[in-house]
């Protein structure tokens, strides 16, 4: 399942990752090792880490899509072909998957994971770091590392945030996979669609994301990270009210209110697609 290429204005392929960017500013990072189920090795992790950094800093990028080529989103680490990439290289070189996950989690752009087939181990943790996760009906999620004889300590905080502690205990201890419906029920996935409808579901989500102001979206993501688990004290609420006021009076806030009053799309939104006759 490859991303559509007709709208790509930038394209680069290296290190088992295909990168495109279209005219809307939608950057797509595609895990591209389909003969290995997109199992990640050191080359993939280094390239993915670099690409996430590049799209995070690029003002032309409005949204980031993460997906996989072939039958699966990602089966996890290549524990046979490149075990050091999975466990960490003894000399400290390379980029471990937890670092890639944290980079994606901190990306200031809205991020969307499009998951089909297997989504396991580190690939599952990576997808769970996206803001929105769309899963096809055949998607299945698992944390199978205990079956391979080792724990998943660096991923536990990421999995617990996505699954909740109780569900994570079960998946860790049993190693069993859950399907798309259960992933939706647990809150891991936000939307399920048939494989044939995957591109339409992605387009609808992108269209919604692009209606949100870029700077406001970046600040909202920053707030979500900074305020997770923080108690709402009067002092905190006062400081946040001041931040809200500054945003309200900032150029995006002014333009957004003007567009609302004029019943038009704001300047940051792409033109409304023509209606079918």
Short mmCIF file of N, CA, C and O in Angstrom, two decimals, residues 30-120:
data_model
loop_
_atom_site.label_atom_id
_atom_site.label_comp_id
_atom_site.label_asym_id
_atom_site.label_seq_id
_atom_site.Cartn_x
_atom_site.Cartn_y
_atom_site.Cartn_z
N UNK A 30 7.09 6.92 4.66
CA UNK A 30 6.63 5.55 4.44
C UNK A 30 7.74 4.56 4.75
O UNK A 30 8.81 4.61 4.14
N UNK A 31 7.50 3.68 5.72
CA UNK A 31 8.45 2.60 6.01
C UNK A 31 8.48 1.70 4.77
O UNK A 31 7.45 1.19 4.34
N UNK A 32 9.66 1.50 4.21
CA UNK A 32 9.74 0.89 2.89
C UNK A 32 10.73 -0.28 2.89
O UNK A 32 11.76 -0.26 2.21
N UNK A 33 10.38 -1.28 3.65
CA UNK A 33 11.14 -2.54 3.66
C UNK A 33 10.13 -3.69 3.61
O UNK A 33 10.07 -4.54 4.50
N UNK A 34 9.29 -3.69 2.58
CA UNK A 34 8.15 -4.61 2.56
C UNK A 34 8.52 -6.09 2.56
O UNK A 34 7.76 -6.91 3.07
N UNK A 35 9.69 -6.43 2.03
CA UNK A 35 10.10 -7.84 2.02
C UNK A 35 10.41 -8.35 3.41
O UNK A 35 10.46 -9.56 3.65
N UNK A 36 10.61 -7.44 4.38
CA UNK A 36 10.86 -7.80 5.77
C UNK A 36 9.71 -7.37 6.68
O UNK A 36 9.88 -7.30 7.90
N UNK A 37 8.55 -7.10 6.12
CA UNK A 37 7.43 -6.63 6.93
C UNK A 37 7.69 -5.27 7.54
O UNK A 37 7.11 -4.92 8.57
N UNK A 38 8.60 -4.49 6.91
CA UNK A 38 9.02 -3.19 7.43
C UNK A 38 9.67 -3.30 8.81
O UNK A 38 9.61 -2.36 9.61
N UNK A 39 10.30 -4.46 9.07
CA UNK A 39 11.09 -4.60 10.29
C UNK A 39 12.21 -3.55 10.25
O UNK A 39 12.90 -3.40 9.24
N UNK A 40 12.38 -2.83 11.33
CA UNK A 40 13.34 -1.74 11.30
C UNK A 40 14.75 -2.22 11.65
O UNK A 40 14.96 -3.06 12.50
N UNK A 41 15.71 -1.67 10.90
CA UNK A 41 17.12 -1.88 11.18
C UNK A 41 17.75 -0.52 11.46
O UNK A 41 17.07 0.51 11.50
N UNK A 42 19.07 -0.50 11.64
CA UNK A 42 19.74 0.74 11.98
C UNK A 42 19.58 1.81 10.91
O UNK A 42 19.41 2.99 11.23
N UNK A 43 19.65 1.41 9.64
CA UNK A 43 19.51 2.38 8.56
C UNK A 43 18.14 3.05 8.58
O UNK A 43 18.02 4.26 8.40
N UNK A 44 17.09 2.25 8.78
CA UNK A 44 15.75 2.81 8.82
C UNK A 44 15.59 3.79 9.98
O UNK A 44 15.03 4.88 9.82
N UNK A 45 16.11 3.42 11.14
CA UNK A 45 15.94 4.28 12.31
C UNK A 45 16.68 5.60 12.14
O UNK A 45 16.15 6.67 12.48
N UNK A 46 17.90 5.55 11.62
CA UNK A 46 18.66 6.78 11.43
C UNK A 46 17.97 7.70 10.42
O UNK A 46 17.89 8.91 10.61
N UNK A 47 17.49 7.10 9.32
CA UNK A 47 16.82 7.89 8.30
C UNK A 47 15.50 8.47 8.82
O UNK A 47 15.18 9.64 8.59
N UNK A 48 14.75 7.67 9.54
CA UNK A 48 13.47 8.13 10.07
C UNK A 48 13.68 9.25 11.08
O UNK A 48 12.94 10.25 11.07
N UNK A 49 14.68 9.11 11.92
CA UNK A 49 14.99 10.14 12.91
C UNK A 49 15.34 11.45 12.22
O UNK A 49 14.88 12.54 12.63
N UNK A 50 16.16 11.37 11.17
CA UNK A 50 16.55 12.58 10.44
C UNK A 50 15.35 13.22 9.75
O UNK A 50 15.20 14.46 9.74
N UNK A 51 14.49 12.41 9.17
CA UNK A 51 13.32 12.94 8.47
C UNK A 51 12.34 13.61 9.43
O UNK A 51 11.77 14.65 9.13
N UNK A 52 12.14 13.00 10.59
CA UNK A 52 11.24 13.61 11.58
C UNK A 52 11.78 14.96 12.02
O UNK A 52 11.03 15.94 12.15
N UNK A 53 13.11 15.04 12.21
CA UNK A 53 13.70 16.32 12.55
C UNK A 53 13.52 17.35 11.45
O UNK A 53 13.23 18.52 11.72
N UNK A 54 13.66 16.90 10.19
CA UNK A 54 13.54 17.83 9.06
C UNK A 54 12.11 18.36 8.92
O UNK A 54 11.91 19.57 8.74
N UNK A 55 11.12 17.48 9.01
CA UNK A 55 9.74 17.96 8.85
C UNK A 55 9.31 18.79 10.05
O UNK A 55 8.48 19.71 9.91
N UNK A 56 9.86 18.51 11.22
CA UNK A 56 9.51 19.29 12.40
C UNK A 56 9.96 20.74 12.26
O UNK A 56 9.30 21.66 12.75
N UNK A 57 11.08 20.96 11.58
CA UNK A 57 11.66 22.29 11.46
C UNK A 57 11.24 23.02 10.19
O UNK A 57 11.50 24.21 10.05
N UNK A 58 10.61 22.31 9.27
CA UNK A 58 10.27 22.89 7.97
C UNK A 58 8.93 23.63 8.03
O UNK A 58 7.88 23.01 8.21
N UNK A 59 8.93 24.96 7.88
CA UNK A 59 7.66 25.70 7.96
C UNK A 59 6.70 25.37 6.83
O UNK A 59 5.50 25.66 6.94
N UNK A 60 7.19 24.76 5.75
CA UNK A 60 6.32 24.39 4.64
C UNK A 60 5.51 23.14 4.93
O UNK A 60 4.54 22.85 4.22
N UNK A 61 5.89 22.39 5.95
CA UNK A 61 5.17 21.17 6.31
C UNK A 61 4.04 21.50 7.27
O UNK A 61 4.25 22.10 8.32
N UNK A 62 2.84 21.10 6.91
CA UNK A 62 1.66 21.35 7.74
C UNK A 62 1.22 20.12 8.52
O UNK A 62 0.56 20.24 9.55
N UNK A 63 1.54 18.94 8.02
CA UNK A 63 1.02 17.71 8.60
C UNK A 63 1.96 16.58 8.19
O UNK A 63 2.57 16.62 7.12
N UNK A 64 2.10 15.57 9.06
CA UNK A 64 2.97 14.43 8.79
C UNK A 64 2.16 13.15 8.85
O UNK A 64 1.44 12.91 9.83
N UNK A 65 2.28 12.32 7.82
CA UNK A 65 1.62 11.02 7.76
C UNK A 65 2.68 9.94 7.85
O UNK A 65 3.69 9.99 7.15
N UNK A 66 2.47 8.96 8.70
CA UNK A 66 3.36 7.81 8.84
C UNK A 66 2.63 6.56 8.40
O UNK A 66 1.53 6.28 8.90
N UNK A 67 3.21 5.81 7.48
CA UNK A 67 2.56 4.61 6.96
C UNK A 67 3.61 3.60 6.54
O UNK A 67 4.81 3.86 6.64
N UNK A 68 3.17 2.43 6.08
CA UNK A 68 4.11 1.39 5.67
C UNK A 68 3.75 0.80 4.32
O UNK A 68 2.56 0.70 3.97
N UNK A 69 4.75 0.39 3.56
CA UNK A 69 4.54 -0.28 2.29
C UNK A 69 4.38 -1.79 2.50
O UNK A 69 4.88 -2.35 3.47
N UNK A 70 3.71 -2.44 1.57
CA UNK A 70 3.57 -3.89 1.64
C UNK A 70 2.39 -4.34 2.47
O UNK A 70 1.40 -3.62 2.62
N UNK A 71 2.50 -5.54 3.04
CA UNK A 71 1.38 -6.15 3.76
C UNK A 71 1.19 -5.60 5.17
O UNK A 71 0.12 -5.78 5.75
N UNK A 72 2.23 -4.99 5.72
CA UNK A 72 2.18 -4.59 7.13
C UNK A 72 2.67 -3.16 7.33
O UNK A 72 3.53 -2.67 6.59
N UNK A 73 2.15 -2.54 8.37
CA UNK A 73 2.70 -1.26 8.81
C UNK A 73 4.12 -1.48 9.32
O UNK A 73 5.05 -0.79 8.93
N UNK A 74 4.27 -2.44 10.22
CA UNK A 74 5.60 -2.73 10.75
C UNK A 74 5.55 -3.87 11.75
O UNK A 74 4.74 -3.84 12.68
N UNK A 75 6.40 -4.87 11.57
CA UNK A 75 6.39 -6.04 12.46
C UNK A 75 7.30 -5.87 13.66
O UNK A 75 7.43 -6.79 14.48
N UNK A 76 7.95 -4.72 13.78
CA UNK A 76 8.86 -4.49 14.90
C UNK A 76 10.30 -4.48 14.44
O UNK A 76 10.60 -4.24 13.27
N UNK A 77 11.22 -4.74 15.36
CA UNK A 77 12.64 -4.68 15.04
C UNK A 77 13.13 -5.93 14.33
O UNK A 77 12.60 -7.02 14.52
N UNK A 78 14.15 -5.75 13.53
CA UNK A 78 14.80 -6.87 12.85
C UNK A 78 15.78 -7.51 13.83
O UNK A 78 16.99 -7.27 13.79
N UNK A 79 15.25 -8.33 14.72
CA UNK A 79 16.05 -8.87 15.82
C UNK A 79 17.06 -9.91 15.34
O UNK A 79 17.99 -10.25 16.07
N UNK A 80 16.88 -10.42 14.12
CA UNK A 80 17.82 -11.39 13.57
C UNK A 80 18.83 -10.70 12.65
O UNK A 80 20.04 -10.88 12.77
N UNK A 81 18.33 -9.87 11.74
CA UNK A 81 19.20 -9.23 10.76
C UNK A 81 20.05 -8.11 11.33
O UNK A 81 21.18 -7.88 10.87
N UNK A 82 19.54 -7.37 12.32
CA UNK A 82 20.28 -6.24 12.91
C UNK A 82 19.89 -6.11 14.37
O UNK A 82 19.24 -5.15 14.78
N UNK A 83 20.29 -7.07 15.20
CA UNK A 83 19.86 -7.06 16.61
C UNK A 83 20.36 -5.84 17.38
O UNK A 83 19.69 -5.39 18.31
N UNK A 84 21.51 -5.28 17.00
CA UNK A 84 22.02 -4.12 17.73
C UNK A 84 21.12 -2.90 17.57
O UNK A 84 21.05 -2.04 18.45
N UNK A 85 20.45 -2.82 16.42
CA UNK A 85 19.53 -1.69 16.22
C UNK A 85 18.36 -1.78 17.18
O UNK A 85 17.78 -0.76 17.57
N UNK A 86 17.99 -2.99 17.56
CA UNK A 86 16.85 -3.19 18.46
C UNK A 86 17.27 -2.98 19.91
O UNK A 86 16.56 -2.32 20.68
N UNK A 87 18.40 -3.52 20.29
CA UNK A 87 18.82 -3.48 21.69
C UNK A 87 19.68 -2.26 22.01
O UNK A 87 19.81 -1.90 23.18
N UNK A 88 20.25 -1.64 21.00
CA UNK A 88 21.18 -0.53 21.23
C UNK A 88 22.60 -0.99 20.98
O UNK A 88 23.01 -2.03 21.47
N UNK A 89 23.34 -0.23 20.21
CA UNK A 89 24.70 -0.63 19.86
C UNK A 89 25.63 -0.47 21.05
O UNK A 89 25.55 0.51 21.80
N UNK A 90 26.54 -1.44 21.25
CA UNK A 90 27.44 -1.39 22.42
C UNK A 90 28.27 -0.12 22.49
O UNK A 90 28.59 0.35 23.58
N UNK A 91 28.62 0.46 21.32
CA UNK A 91 29.45 1.66 21.33
C UNK A 91 28.65 2.95 21.44
O UNK A 91 29.20 4.05 21.39
N UNK A 92 27.34 2.81 21.57
CA UNK A 92 26.49 3.98 21.75
C UNK A 92 26.16 4.72 20.48
O UNK A 92 25.48 5.75 20.53
N UNK A 93 26.61 4.23 19.32
CA UNK A 93 26.28 4.90 18.07
C UNK A 93 24.90 4.47 17.59
O UNK A 93 24.29 3.56 18.12
N UNK A 94 24.43 5.13 16.53
CA UNK A 94 23.12 4.80 15.99
C UNK A 94 22.01 5.50 16.75
O UNK A 94 22.23 6.19 17.75
N UNK A 95 20.80 5.31 16.24
CA UNK A 95 19.61 5.92 16.84
C UNK A 95 18.66 4.81 17.26
O UNK A 95 18.14 4.09 16.41
N UNK A 96 18.41 4.63 18.55
CA UNK A 96 17.47 3.59 18.99
C UNK A 96 16.03 3.99 18.72
O UNK A 96 15.71 5.18 18.64
N UNK A 97 15.16 3.00 18.58
CA UNK A 97 13.75 3.29 18.32
C UNK A 97 13.11 4.19 19.37
O UNK A 97 12.32 5.06 19.02
N UNK A 98 13.40 4.04 20.68
CA UNK A 98 12.79 4.96 21.64
C UNK A 98 13.09 6.43 21.34
O UNK A 98 12.24 7.29 21.55
N UNK A 99 14.28 6.72 20.82
CA UNK A 99 14.62 8.10 20.47
C UNK A 99 13.80 8.57 19.28
O UNK A 99 13.38 9.73 19.21
N UNK A 100 13.56 7.66 18.33
CA UNK A 100 12.72 8.00 17.18
C UNK A 100 11.29 8.27 17.65
O UNK A 100 10.65 9.23 17.21
N UNK A 101 10.80 7.43 18.57
CA UNK A 101 9.46 7.63 19.12
C UNK A 101 9.32 8.99 19.80
O UNK A 101 8.33 9.71 19.60
N UNK A 102 10.32 9.35 20.61
CA UNK A 102 10.26 10.62 21.32
C UNK A 102 10.32 11.80 20.35
O UNK A 102 9.65 12.82 20.57
N UNK A 103 11.10 11.66 19.27
CA UNK A 103 11.17 12.73 18.27
C UNK A 103 9.81 12.91 17.59
O UNK A 103 9.35 14.04 17.37
N UNK A 104 9.16 11.80 17.26
CA UNK A 104 7.85 11.88 16.64
C UNK A 104 6.82 12.44 17.61
O UNK A 104 5.97 13.25 17.25
N UNK A 105 6.91 12.02 18.86
CA UNK A 105 5.98 12.49 19.89
C UNK A 105 6.09 14.00 20.09
O UNK A 105 5.10 14.68 20.36
N UNK A 106 7.31 14.52 19.95
CA UNK A 106 7.55 15.95 20.15
C UNK A 106 7.41 16.77 18.88
O UNK A 106 7.54 18.00 18.93
N UNK A 107 7.11 16.14 17.76
CA UNK A 107 6.97 16.86 16.50
C UNK A 107 5.88 17.93 16.64
O UNK A 107 4.76 17.62 17.05
N UNK A 108 6.17 19.18 16.31
CA UNK A 108 5.16 20.24 16.47
C UNK A 108 4.06 20.20 15.42
O UNK A 108 3.05 20.89 15.58
N UNK A 109 4.24 19.40 14.36
CA UNK A 109 3.22 19.29 13.33
C UNK A 109 2.20 18.22 13.72
O UNK A 109 2.56 17.23 14.38
N UNK A 110 0.96 18.34 13.31
CA UNK A 110 0.00 17.25 13.51
C UNK A 110 0.49 15.98 12.82
O UNK A 110 1.00 16.04 11.69
N UNK A 111 0.38 14.85 13.48
CA UNK A 111 0.89 13.59 12.94
C UNK A 111 -0.24 12.56 12.86
O UNK A 111 -1.06 12.46 13.77
N UNK A 112 -0.24 11.80 11.77
CA UNK A 112 -1.28 10.79 11.53
C UNK A 112 -0.61 9.47 11.19
O UNK A 112 0.22 9.41 10.28
N UNK A 113 -0.95 8.41 11.90
CA UNK A 113 -0.47 7.07 11.57
C UNK A 113 -1.56 6.34 10.81
O UNK A 113 -2.72 6.32 11.23
N UNK A 114 -1.19 5.75 9.69
CA UNK A 114 -2.11 4.96 8.87
C UNK A 114 -1.65 3.52 8.96
O UNK A 114 -0.64 3.14 8.36
N UNK A 115 -2.36 2.72 9.73
CA UNK A 115 -1.89 1.38 10.10
C UNK A 115 -2.71 0.30 9.40
O UNK A 115 -3.94 0.31 9.45
N UNK A 116 -2.01 -0.63 8.77
CA UNK A 116 -2.65 -1.81 8.19
C UNK A 116 -1.79 -3.02 8.52
O UNK A 116 -0.59 -2.91 8.80
N UNK A 117 -2.40 -4.19 8.53
CA UNK A 117 -1.66 -5.41 8.82
C UNK A 117 -1.08 -5.38 10.23
O UNK A 117 -1.68 -4.86 11.17
N UNK A 118 0.12 -5.93 10.38
CA UNK A 118 0.77 -6.02 11.68
C UNK A 118 1.37 -4.69 12.11
O UNK A 118 1.98 -3.98 11.31
N UNK A 119 1.18 -4.38 13.38
CA UNK A 119 1.77 -3.20 13.99
C UNK A 119 2.26 -3.66 15.36
O UNK A 119 1.49 -3.73 16.32
N UNK A 120 3.54 -4.00 15.46
CA UNK A 120 4.02 -4.74 16.62
C UNK A 120 5.29 -4.12 17.22
O UNK A 120 6.08 -3.48 16.52
#
